[in-house]
Short mmCIF file of C-alpha atoms and ligand atoms in Angstrom, two decimals:
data_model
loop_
_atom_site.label_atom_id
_atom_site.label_comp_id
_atom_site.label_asym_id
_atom_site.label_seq_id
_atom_site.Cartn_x
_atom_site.Cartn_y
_atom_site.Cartn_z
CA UNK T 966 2.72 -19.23 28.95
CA UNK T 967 -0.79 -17.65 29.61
CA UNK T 968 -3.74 -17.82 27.51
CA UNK T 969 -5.68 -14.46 27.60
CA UNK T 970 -9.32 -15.29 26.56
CA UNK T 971 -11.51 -14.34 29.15
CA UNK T 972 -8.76 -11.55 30.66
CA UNK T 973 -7.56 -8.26 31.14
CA UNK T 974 -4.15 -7.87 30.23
CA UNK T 975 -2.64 -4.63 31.63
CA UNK T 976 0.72 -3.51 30.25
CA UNK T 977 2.27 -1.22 27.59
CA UNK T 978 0.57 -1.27 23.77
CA UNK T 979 1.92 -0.33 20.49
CA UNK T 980 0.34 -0.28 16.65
CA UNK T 981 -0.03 1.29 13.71
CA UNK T 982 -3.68 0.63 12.45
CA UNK T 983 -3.28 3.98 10.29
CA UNK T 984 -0.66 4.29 7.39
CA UNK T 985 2.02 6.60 8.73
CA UNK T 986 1.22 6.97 12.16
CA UNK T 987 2.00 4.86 14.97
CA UNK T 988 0.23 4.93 18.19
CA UNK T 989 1.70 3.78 21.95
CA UNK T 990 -0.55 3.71 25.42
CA UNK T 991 1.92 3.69 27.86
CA UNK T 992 -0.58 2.27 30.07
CA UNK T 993 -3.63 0.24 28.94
CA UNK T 994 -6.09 -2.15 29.97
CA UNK T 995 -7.24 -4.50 26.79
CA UNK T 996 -9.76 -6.92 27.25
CA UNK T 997 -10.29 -10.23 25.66
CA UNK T 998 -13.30 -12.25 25.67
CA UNK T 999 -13.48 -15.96 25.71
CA UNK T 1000 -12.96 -16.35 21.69
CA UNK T 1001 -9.72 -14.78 21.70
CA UNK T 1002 -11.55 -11.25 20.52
CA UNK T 1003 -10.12 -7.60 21.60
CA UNK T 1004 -13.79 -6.30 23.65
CA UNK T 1005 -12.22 -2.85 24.50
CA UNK T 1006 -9.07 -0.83 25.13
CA UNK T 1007 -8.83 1.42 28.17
CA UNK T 1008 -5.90 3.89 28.61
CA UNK T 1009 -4.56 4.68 32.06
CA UNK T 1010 -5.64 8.52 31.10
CA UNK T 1011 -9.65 6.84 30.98
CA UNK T 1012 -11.86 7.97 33.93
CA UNK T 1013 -13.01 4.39 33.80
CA UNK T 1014 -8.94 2.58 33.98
CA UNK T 1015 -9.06 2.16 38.11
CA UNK T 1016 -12.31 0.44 38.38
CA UNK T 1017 -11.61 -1.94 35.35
CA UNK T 1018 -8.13 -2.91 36.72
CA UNK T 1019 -9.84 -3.30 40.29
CA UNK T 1020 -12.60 -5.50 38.66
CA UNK T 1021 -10.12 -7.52 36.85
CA UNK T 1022 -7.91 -7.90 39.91
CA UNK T 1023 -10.65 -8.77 41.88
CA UNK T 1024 -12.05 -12.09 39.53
CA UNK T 1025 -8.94 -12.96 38.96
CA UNK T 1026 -8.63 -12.05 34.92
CA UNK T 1027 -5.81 -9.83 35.20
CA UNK T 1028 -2.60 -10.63 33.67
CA UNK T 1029 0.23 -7.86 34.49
CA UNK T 1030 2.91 -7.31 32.05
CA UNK T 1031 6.67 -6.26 32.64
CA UNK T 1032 7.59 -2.90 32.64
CA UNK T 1033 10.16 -3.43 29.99
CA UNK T 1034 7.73 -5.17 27.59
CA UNK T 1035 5.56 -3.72 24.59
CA UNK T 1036 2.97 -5.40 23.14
CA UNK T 1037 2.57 -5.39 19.47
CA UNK T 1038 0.06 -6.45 17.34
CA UNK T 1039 1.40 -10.27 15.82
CA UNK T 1040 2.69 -9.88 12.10
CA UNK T 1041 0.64 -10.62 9.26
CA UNK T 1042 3.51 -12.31 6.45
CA UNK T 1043 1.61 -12.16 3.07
CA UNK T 1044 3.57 -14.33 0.89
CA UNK T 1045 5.41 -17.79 2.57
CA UNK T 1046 6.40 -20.76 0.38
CA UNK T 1047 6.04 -23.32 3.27
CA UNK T 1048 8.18 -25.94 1.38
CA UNK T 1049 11.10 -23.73 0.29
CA UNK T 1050 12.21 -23.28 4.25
CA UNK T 1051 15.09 -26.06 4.36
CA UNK T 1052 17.05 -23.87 1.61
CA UNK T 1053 16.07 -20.62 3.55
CA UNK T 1054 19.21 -18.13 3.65
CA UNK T 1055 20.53 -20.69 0.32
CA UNK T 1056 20.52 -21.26 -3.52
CA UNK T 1057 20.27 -17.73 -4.13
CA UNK T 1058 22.82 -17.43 -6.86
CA UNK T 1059 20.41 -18.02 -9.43
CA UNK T 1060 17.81 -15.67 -11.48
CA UNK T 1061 14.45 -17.31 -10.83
CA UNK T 1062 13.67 -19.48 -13.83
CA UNK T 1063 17.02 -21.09 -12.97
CA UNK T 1064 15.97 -21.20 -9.89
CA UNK T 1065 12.88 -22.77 -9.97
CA UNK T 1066 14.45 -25.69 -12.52
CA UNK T 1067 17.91 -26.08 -10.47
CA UNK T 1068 16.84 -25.81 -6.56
CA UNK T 1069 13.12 -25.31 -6.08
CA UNK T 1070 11.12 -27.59 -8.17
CA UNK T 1071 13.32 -30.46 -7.07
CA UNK T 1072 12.69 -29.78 -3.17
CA UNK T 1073 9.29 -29.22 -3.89
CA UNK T 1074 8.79 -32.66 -5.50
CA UNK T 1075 10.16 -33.80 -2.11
CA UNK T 1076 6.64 -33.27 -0.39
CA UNK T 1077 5.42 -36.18 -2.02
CA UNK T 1078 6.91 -37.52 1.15
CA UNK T 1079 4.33 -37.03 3.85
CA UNK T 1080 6.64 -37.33 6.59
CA UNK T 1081 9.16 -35.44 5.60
CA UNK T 1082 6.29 -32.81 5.06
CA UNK T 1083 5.35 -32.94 8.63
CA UNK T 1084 8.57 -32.44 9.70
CA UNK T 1085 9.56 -29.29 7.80
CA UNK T 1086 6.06 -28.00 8.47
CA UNK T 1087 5.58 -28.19 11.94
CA UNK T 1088 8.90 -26.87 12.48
CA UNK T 1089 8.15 -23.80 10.27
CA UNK T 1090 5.11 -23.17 12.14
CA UNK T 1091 6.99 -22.76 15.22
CA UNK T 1092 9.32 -20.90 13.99
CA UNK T 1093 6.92 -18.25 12.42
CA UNK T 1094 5.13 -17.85 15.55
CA UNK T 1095 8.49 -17.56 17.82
CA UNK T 1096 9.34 -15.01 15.24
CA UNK T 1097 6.06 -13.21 15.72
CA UNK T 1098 4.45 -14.14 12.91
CA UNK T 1099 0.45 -14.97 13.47
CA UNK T 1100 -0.78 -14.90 10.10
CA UNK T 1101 0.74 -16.84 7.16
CA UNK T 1102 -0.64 -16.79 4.06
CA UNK T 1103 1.32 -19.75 2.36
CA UNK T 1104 2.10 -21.90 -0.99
CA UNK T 1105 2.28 -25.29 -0.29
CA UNK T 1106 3.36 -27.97 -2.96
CA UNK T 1107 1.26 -29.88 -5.94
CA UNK T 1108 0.68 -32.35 -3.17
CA UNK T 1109 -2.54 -32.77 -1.46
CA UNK T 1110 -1.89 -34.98 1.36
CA UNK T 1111 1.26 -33.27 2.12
CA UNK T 1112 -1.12 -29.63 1.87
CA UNK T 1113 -2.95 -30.96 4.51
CA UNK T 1114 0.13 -31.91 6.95
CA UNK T 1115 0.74 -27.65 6.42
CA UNK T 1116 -3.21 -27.27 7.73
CA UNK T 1117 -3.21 -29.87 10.08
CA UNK T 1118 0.51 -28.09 11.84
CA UNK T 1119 -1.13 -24.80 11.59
CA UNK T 1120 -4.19 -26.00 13.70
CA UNK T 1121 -2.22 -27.71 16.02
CA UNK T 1122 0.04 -25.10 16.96
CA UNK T 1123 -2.87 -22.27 16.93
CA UNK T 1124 -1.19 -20.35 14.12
CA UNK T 1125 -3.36 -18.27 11.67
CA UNK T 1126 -2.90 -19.56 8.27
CA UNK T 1127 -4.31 -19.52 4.58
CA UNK T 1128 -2.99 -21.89 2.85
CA UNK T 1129 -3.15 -23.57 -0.82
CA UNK T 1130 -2.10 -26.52 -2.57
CA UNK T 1131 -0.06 -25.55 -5.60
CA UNK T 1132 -1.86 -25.79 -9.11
CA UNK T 1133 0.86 -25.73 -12.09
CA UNK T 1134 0.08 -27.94 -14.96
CA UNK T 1135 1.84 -26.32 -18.04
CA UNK T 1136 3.93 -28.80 -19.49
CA UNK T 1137 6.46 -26.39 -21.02
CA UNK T 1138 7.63 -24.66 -17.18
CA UNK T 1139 6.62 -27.72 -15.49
CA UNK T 1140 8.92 -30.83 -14.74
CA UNK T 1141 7.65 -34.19 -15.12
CA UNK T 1142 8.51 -34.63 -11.50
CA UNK T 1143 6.83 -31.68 -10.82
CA UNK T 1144 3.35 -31.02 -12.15
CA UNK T 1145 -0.28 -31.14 -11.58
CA UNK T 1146 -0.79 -34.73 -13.85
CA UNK T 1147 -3.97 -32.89 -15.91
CA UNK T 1148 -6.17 -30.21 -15.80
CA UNK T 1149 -8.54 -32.42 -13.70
CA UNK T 1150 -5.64 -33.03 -10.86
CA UNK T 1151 -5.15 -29.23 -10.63
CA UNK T 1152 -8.66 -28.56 -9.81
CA UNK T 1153 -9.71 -31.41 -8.16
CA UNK T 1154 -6.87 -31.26 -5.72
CA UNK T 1155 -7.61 -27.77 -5.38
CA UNK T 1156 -10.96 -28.53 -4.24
CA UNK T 1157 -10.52 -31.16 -1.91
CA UNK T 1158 -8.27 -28.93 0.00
CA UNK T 1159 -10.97 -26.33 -0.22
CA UNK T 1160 -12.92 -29.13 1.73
CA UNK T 1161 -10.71 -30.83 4.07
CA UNK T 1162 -9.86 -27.01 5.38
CA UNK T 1163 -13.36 -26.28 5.97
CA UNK T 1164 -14.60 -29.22 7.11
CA UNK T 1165 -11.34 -30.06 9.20
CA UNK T 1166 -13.18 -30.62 12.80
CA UNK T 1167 -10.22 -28.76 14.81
CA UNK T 1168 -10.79 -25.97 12.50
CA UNK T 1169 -14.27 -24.46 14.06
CA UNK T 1170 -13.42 -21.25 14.90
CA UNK T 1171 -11.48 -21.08 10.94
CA UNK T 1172 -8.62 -20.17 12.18
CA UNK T 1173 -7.30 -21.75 9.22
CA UNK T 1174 -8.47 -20.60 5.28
CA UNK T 1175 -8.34 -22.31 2.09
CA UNK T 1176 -6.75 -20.39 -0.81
CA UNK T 1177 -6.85 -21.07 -4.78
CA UNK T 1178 -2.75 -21.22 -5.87
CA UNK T 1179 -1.95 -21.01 -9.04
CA UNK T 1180 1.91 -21.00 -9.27
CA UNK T 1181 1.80 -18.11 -11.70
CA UNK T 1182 0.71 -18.18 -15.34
CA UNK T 1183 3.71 -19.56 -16.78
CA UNK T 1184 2.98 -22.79 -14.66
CA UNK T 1185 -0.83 -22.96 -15.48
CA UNK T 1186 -2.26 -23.87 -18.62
CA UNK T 1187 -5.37 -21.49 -19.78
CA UNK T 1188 -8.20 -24.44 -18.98
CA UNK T 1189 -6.48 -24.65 -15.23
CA UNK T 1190 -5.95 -20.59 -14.53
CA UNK T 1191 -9.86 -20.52 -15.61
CA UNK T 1192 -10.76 -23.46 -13.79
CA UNK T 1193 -9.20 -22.38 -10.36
CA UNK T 1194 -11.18 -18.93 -11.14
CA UNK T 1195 -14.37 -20.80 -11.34
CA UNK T 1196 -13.46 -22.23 -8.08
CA UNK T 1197 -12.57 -19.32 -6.24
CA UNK T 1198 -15.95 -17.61 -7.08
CA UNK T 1199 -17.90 -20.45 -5.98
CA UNK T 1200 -15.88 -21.16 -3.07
CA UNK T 1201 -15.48 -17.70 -2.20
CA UNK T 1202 -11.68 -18.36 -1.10
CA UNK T 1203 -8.63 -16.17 -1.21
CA UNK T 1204 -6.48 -16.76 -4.43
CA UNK T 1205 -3.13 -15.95 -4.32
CA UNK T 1206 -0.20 -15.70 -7.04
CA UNK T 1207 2.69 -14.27 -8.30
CA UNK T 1208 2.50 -11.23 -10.81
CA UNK T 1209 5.29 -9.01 -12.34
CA UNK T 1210 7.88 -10.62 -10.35
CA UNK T 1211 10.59 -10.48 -12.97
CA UNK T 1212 11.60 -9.06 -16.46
CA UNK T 1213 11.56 -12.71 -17.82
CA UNK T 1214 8.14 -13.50 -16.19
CA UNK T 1215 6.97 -10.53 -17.30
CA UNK T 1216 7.84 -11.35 -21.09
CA UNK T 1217 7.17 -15.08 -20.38
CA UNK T 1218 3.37 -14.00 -20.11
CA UNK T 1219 3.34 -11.24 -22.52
CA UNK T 1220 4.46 -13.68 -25.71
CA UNK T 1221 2.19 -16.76 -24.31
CA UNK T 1222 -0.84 -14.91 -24.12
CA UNK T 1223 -0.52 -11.52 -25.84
CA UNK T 1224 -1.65 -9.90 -22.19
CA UNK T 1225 0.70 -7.85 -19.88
CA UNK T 1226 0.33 -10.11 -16.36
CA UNK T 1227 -2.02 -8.53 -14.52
CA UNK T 1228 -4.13 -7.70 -17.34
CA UNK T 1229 -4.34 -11.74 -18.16
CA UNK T 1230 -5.31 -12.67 -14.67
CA UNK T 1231 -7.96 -10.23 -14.80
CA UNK T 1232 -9.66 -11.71 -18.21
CA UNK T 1233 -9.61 -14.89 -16.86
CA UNK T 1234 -11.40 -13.56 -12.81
CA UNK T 1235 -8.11 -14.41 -11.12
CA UNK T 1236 -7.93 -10.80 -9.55
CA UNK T 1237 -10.76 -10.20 -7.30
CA UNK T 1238 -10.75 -8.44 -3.58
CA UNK T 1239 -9.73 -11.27 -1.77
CA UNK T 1240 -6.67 -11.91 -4.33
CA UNK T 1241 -3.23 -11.59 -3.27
CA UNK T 1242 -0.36 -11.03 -5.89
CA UNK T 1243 3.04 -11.08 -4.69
CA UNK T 1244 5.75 -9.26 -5.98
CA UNK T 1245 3.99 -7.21 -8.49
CA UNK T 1246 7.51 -4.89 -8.76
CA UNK T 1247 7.10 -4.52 -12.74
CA UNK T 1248 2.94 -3.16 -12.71
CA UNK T 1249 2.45 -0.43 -15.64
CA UNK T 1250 0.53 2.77 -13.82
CA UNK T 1251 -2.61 1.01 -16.13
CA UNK T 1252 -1.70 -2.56 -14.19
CA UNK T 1253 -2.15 -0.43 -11.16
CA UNK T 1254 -4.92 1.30 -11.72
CA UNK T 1255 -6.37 -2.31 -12.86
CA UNK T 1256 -5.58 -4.11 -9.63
CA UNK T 1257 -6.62 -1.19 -7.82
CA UNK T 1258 -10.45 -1.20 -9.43
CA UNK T 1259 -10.59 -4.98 -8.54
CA UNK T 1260 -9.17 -4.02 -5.26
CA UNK T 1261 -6.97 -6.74 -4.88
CA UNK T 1262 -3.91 -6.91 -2.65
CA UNK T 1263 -0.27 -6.87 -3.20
CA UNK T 1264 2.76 -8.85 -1.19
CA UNK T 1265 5.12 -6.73 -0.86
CA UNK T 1266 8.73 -8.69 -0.88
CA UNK T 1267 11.62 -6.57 -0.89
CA UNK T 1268 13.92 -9.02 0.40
CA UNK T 1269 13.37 -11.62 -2.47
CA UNK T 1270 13.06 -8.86 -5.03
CA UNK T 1271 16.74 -8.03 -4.43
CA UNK T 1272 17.38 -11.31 -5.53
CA UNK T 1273 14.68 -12.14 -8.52
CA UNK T 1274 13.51 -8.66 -9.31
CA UNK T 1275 16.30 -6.59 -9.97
CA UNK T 1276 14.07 -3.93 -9.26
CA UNK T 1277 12.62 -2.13 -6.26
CA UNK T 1278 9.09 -2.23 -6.17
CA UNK T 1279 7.63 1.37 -6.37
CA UNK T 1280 5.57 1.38 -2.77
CA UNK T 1281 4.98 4.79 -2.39
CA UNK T 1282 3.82 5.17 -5.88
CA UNK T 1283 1.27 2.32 -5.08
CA UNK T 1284 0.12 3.40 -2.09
CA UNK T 1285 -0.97 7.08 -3.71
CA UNK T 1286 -2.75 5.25 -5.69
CA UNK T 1287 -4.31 3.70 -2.70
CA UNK T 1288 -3.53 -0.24 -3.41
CA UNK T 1289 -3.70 -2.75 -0.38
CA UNK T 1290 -0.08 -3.40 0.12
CA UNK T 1291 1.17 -6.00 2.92
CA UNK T 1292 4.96 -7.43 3.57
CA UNK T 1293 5.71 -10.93 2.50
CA UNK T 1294 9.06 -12.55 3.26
CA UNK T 1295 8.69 -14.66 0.28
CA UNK T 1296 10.55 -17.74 2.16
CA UNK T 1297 12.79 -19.22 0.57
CA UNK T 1298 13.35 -16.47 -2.40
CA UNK T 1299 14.12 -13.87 0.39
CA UNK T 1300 16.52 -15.33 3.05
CA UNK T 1301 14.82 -14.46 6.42
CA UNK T 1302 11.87 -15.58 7.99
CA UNK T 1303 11.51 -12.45 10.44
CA UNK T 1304 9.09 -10.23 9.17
CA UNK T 1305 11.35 -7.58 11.28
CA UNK T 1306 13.79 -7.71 8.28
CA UNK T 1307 11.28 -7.69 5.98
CA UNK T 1308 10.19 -4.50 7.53
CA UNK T 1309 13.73 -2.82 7.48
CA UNK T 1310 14.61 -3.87 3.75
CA UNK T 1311 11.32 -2.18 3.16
CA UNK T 1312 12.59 0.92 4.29
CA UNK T 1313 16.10 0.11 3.15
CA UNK T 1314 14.84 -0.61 0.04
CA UNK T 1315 12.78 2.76 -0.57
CA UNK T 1316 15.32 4.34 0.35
CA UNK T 1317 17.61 3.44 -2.09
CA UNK T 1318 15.04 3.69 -4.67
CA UNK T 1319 14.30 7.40 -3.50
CA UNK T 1320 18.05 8.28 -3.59
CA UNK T 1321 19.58 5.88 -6.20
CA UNK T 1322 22.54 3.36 -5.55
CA UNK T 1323 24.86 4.09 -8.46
CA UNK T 1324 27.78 6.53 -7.69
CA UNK T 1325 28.84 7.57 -10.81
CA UNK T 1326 25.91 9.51 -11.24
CA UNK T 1327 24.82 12.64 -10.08
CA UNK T 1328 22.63 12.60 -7.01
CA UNK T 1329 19.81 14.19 -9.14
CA UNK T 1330 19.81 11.99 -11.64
CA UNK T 1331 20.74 9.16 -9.43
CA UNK T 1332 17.55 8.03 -7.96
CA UNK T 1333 13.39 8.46 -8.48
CA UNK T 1334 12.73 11.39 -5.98
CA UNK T 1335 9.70 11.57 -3.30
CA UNK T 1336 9.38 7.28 -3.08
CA UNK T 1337 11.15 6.78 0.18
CA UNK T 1338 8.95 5.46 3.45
CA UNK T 1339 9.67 5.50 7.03
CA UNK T 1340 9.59 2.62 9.87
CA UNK T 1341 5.94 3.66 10.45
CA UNK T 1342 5.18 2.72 7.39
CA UNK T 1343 6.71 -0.31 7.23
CA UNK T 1344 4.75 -1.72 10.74
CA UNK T 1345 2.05 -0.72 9.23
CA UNK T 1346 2.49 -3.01 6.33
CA UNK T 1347 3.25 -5.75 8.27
CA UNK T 1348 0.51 -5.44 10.78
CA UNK T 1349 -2.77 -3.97 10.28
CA UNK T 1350 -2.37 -3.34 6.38
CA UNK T 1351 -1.75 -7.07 5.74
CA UNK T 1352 -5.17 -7.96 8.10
CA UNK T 1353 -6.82 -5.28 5.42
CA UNK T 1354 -5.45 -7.07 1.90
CA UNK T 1355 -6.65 -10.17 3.84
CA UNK T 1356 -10.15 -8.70 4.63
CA UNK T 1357 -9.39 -10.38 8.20
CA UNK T 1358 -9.76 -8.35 11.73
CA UNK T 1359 -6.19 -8.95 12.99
CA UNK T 1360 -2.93 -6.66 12.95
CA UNK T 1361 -4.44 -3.89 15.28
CA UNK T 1362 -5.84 -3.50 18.77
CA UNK T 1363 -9.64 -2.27 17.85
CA UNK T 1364 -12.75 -3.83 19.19
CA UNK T 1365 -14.22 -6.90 17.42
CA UNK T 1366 -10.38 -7.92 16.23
CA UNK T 1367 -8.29 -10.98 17.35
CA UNK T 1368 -6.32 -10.68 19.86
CA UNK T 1369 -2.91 -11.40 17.74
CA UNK T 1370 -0.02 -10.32 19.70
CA UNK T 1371 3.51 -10.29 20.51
CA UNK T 1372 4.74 -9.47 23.72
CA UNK T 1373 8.24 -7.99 23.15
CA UNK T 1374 10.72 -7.70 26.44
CA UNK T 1375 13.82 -5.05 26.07
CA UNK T 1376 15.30 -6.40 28.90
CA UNK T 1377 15.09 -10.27 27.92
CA UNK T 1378 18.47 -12.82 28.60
CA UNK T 1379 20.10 -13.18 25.06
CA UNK T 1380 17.93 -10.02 23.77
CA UNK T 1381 19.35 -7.59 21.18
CA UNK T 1382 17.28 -4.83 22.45
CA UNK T 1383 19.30 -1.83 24.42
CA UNK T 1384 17.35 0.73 26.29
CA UNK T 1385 19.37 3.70 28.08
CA UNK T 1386 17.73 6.61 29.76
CA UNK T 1387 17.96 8.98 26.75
CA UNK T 1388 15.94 7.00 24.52
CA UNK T 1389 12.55 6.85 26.45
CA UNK T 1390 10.64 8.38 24.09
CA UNK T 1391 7.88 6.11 23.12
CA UNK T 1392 8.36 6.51 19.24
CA UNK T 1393 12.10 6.41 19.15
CA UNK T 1394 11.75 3.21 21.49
CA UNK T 1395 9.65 1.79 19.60
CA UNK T 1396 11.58 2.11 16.42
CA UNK T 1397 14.47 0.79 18.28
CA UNK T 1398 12.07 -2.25 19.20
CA UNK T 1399 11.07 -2.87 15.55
CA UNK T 1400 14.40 -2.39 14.33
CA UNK T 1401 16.81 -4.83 16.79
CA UNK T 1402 14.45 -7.14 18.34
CA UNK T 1403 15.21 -10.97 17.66
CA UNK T 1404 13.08 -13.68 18.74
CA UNK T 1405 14.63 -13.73 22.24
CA UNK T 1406 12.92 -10.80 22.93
CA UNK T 1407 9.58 -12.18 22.11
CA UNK T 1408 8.47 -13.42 25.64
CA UNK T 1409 5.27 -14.39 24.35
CA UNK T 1410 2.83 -14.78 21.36
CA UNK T 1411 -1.03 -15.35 20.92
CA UNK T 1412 -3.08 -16.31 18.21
CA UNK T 1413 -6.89 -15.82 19.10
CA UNK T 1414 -5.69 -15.08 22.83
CA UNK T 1415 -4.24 -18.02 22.91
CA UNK T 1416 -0.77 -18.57 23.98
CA UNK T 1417 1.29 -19.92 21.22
CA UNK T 1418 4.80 -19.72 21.63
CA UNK T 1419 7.69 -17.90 23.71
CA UNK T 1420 9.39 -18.19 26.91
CA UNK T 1421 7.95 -18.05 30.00
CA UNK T 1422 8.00 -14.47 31.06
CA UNK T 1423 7.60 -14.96 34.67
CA UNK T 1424 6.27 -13.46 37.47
CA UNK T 1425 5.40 -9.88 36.38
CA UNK T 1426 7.92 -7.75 38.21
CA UNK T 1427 4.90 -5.58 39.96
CA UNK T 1428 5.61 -2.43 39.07
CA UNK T 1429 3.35 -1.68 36.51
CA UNK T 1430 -0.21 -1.13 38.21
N1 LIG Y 1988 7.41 -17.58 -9.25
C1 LIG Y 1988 6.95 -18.84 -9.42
N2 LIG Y 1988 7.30 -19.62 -8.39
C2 LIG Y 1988 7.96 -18.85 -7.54
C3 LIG Y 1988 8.58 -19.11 -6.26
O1 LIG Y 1988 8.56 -20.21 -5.71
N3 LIG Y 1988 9.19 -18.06 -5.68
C4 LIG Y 1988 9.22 -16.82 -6.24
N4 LIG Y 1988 9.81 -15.83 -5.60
N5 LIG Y 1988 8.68 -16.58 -7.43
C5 LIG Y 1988 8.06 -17.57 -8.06
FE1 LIG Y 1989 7.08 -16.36 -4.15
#
C-alpha cells in the first residue's frame, strides 16, 4: 500500500465530473501534493508529459500503475445508517414504520453499548473503503458517546465522513428505549458532537464533518426540528434527513403539521444548501422547485426505495430541473453496501420507470416516457455530483480537489472483471468496470492521498511508461 502525497502517479484515469459524459486518459500523469490535493493532470498527448514523468522518475515520486488498472475517482455514498449494517441484506419484509418499530429501533438502542459500537463501526469503515467508498455521509444513533466511536473509526482509518448523532424526540414515533430523553438532550447532544468533531485533535485537516440529524419529522417534535435549525445556522454544519420517503411518511407529516414534507422543513430553516434529504421519491413539481431555490441536495436511494418507497424516484425529472442529486445506499434499508449496485439499480431503476414493469398493459401506457438514464449518469451521481450536494472538492480529478481514488485492476486474483480483445474501447471498458467490479478488483484506495485500504498491488508490471 502506497501513500501518494508528495507523488506522481502515472497510470490510466477515468471520471465523470460532467453529467452525461465520461472522460478516460489512457495515459496520465496526476500529481499530488503533500496534503493529499490533485496539483495538475497531464495527458500522455501534453507537450509537457516526458519531462514531468522524467522529473518524477528522477526524485523518486513516481508511482507506476498496472496496465490493467483504471483509476477512478473514490465514491461519494450520500445516505449510510452506520448502525443498521449488522441487518444489512435482512429484515426487509417489512414497510418502514414496521420496520423502524420491529427491527431498527431495537438495534439502534443497542449503541448504548460503546463497545459493541466500536466494533460494528470500525468494521463498517473498512468495509466502505474496500468497497470504494471515500465519503460517507452517515446517521449514527441517539447516542453520543457511541457517535463519537463512528468519528473516532472514521479518523483512524482515514475515511471521509460527515456524520451526526440522531435527534428524535417525539414521543408518539419514538420508543421509550429509543428517544432523545427531552428537547434539551436532542440539542445538547447535537452540539457536543458538533464540538468533539471539530475540536477532535486527529481531525486537523477535517477530514471528518459534523452534521445536524434529525431522524425525520415524524421523530422530532416542533421545539427540536427548530432547535437543530438554530444550530445548523450557527454552526454552519451539513443537516441531513429523510423527506418523501414513503406514502405513509408522506401523510404522517401532512396531518401532524398541515405542511407537505418539504414544505415543513423549509418553514422551520431545515433546508438550506448544505442540506441533504434522502429519498425524496414522493416531491410535488412545487416541492421541487422549493428544494431547488434553497438549493439543497437529494440522496438518491433506489435500492431502499424498492423496498420502502414503492415508487421510483423521478431522476431525470429532477435533474431538468437542475437539483443536486447524489447516490446513497441507504444501509441497512437497501441491502448492499457497494455503491456499484447502487449505481446499476439507478439505471435499472429508470429504466423501468421509463418503460413500465406491468405486462398487462400496453407498452404506451405502461411506463412514464423520456425518464430513463444511462451508466454515465449514474458515475456521475456517485462521484463528482455527490462532492457537489456536499459542497466538498472530491469525486473528480481537477486541480485543488482531494485526491480520492480507487485503483481498480481487471486482471486481479478472485476479480469479476473480464477483458477480451474486442472490448478495448475505453467507454465500453469502462462500463464493463463499473458494472462487474467487486471489491477484489479494488487493488487500492486513498483518502487525501493516503492509502487506505486494498491489497497490495505489487510491483508495477513496467509496461506502462
Ligand atoms: N425514515 C426514518 N428512519 C429511517 C431509516 O432508518 N431508514 C429509512 N430508509 N428511512 C427512515
Ligand atoms: Fe435512510
Amino acid at each position: 500500500m502506497t501513500d501518494v502525497r508528495g507523488k506522481t502517479l502515472v497510470g490510466r484515469f477515468s471520471h465523470a465530473p460532467v453529467r452525461g459524459a465520461v472522460e478516460t486518459w489512457t495515459e496520465a500523469l496526476v500529481a499530488i501534493d503533500h496534503d493529499g490535493l490533485l496539483v495538475e493532470c497531464v495527458q500522455r498527448t501534453d507537450p509537457r508529459f516526458d519531462q514531468m514523468l522524467a522529473e518524477a522518475e528522477s526524485r523518486g515520486s513516481l508511482v507506476r500503475t498496472p496496465s490493467t488498472s483504471w483509476i477512478l475517482p473514490g465514491f461519494v455514498d450520500l445516505h449510510i445508517h452506520a448502525p443498521q449494517y449488522p441487518q444489512l441484506g435482512s429484515a426487509l419484509d417489512l414497510p418502514l414504520e414496521q420496520w423502524l418499530d420491529h427491527y431498527t429501533f431495537p438495534l439502534e438502542a443497542r449503541f448504548a453499548d460503546v463497545e459493541y459500537a466500536e466494533a460494528v463501526y470500525s468494521t463498517l469503515v473498512a468495509d466502505l473503503l474496500a468497497a470504494g467508498t471515500t465519503t460517507a455521509l452517515m446517521f449514527a444513533t441517539i447516542h453520543q458517546e457511541a457517535t463519537r466511536a463512528l468519528v473516532d473509526s472514521s479518523l483512524d482509518r482515514g475515511l471521509r465522513a460527515l456524520v451526526g448523532k440522531v435527534a428524535a424526540d417525539d414521543e408518539q414515533q419514538c420508543p421509550d428505549f429509543y428517544r432523545d430523553a427531552s428537547v434539551a438532550a436532542a440539542l445538547d447532544g447535537t452540539e457536543a458532537l458538533i464540538d468533539y468533531v471539530r475540536s477532535h485533535r486527529k481531525n486537523q485537516e477535517k477530514l471528518v464533518l459534523p452534521v445536524v440529524t434529525p431522524r425525520f419529522v415524524p421523530s422530532c417534535t416542533d421545539e427540536t426540528l427548530s432547535g437543530l435549525a438554530a444550530l445548523a445556522a450557527r454552526y454552519d454544519t451539513h443537516v441531513q434527513t429523510h423527506c418523501s420517503e414513503s406514502d405513509w411518511a408522506e401523510s404522517y407529516v401532512q396531518q401532524r403539521t398541515g405542511y407537505r414534507d418539504a414544505e415543513y422543513l423549509d418553514t422551520l430553516g431545515l433546508l438550506t444548501p448544505k442540506t441533504v434529504l434522502a429519498h425524496s421519491v414522493f416531491l410535488s413539481e412545487t416541492d421541487m422547485d422549493l428544494v431547488g431555490s434553497r438549493s439543497s441536495g437529494i440522496a438518491h436511494c433506489p435500492l431502499s426505495n424498492a423496498y420502502f418507497a414503492n415508487a421510483v424516484f423521478p431522476l431525470r425529472a429532477a435533474l431538468r430541473k437542475g437539483l443536486h442529486v447524489g447516490l446513497g445506499t441507504d444501509i441497512s434499508g437497501g441491502p448492499s453496501l457497494s455503491m456499484r449496485d447502487a449505481m446499476t439499480m439507478t439505471v435499472t431503476a429508470s429504466r423501468m420507470l421509463d418503460r413500465g414493469v406491468d405486462p398487462a398493459l400496453s407498452p404506451e401506457e405502461r411506463g412514464r416516457s423520456g425518464a430513463a438514464e444511462d451508466w454515465r449518469t449514474a458515475f456521475h451521481l456517485a462521484t463528482a455530483a455527490g462532492g457537489e450536494v456536499l459542497d466538498l472538492k472530491v469525486g473528480a480529478f481537477v486541480p485543488g480537489y482531494a485526491f480520492d481514488a480507487q485503483l481498480i485492476d481487471t486482471a486481479a486474483e478472485g476479480g469479476t472483471i473480464r477483458m477480451f480483445a474486442d472490448t478495448a474501447s475505453s467507454d465500453a471498458s469502462l462500463a464493463k468496470i463499473l458494472y462487474n467490479a467487486t471489491p477484489a478488483n479494488i487493488s487500492e484506495v486513498w483518502v487525501a492521498g493516503r492509502s487506505v485500504a486494498g491489497r497490495d498491488p505489487g510491483p508495477a508490471d513496467g509496461t506502462r511508461a
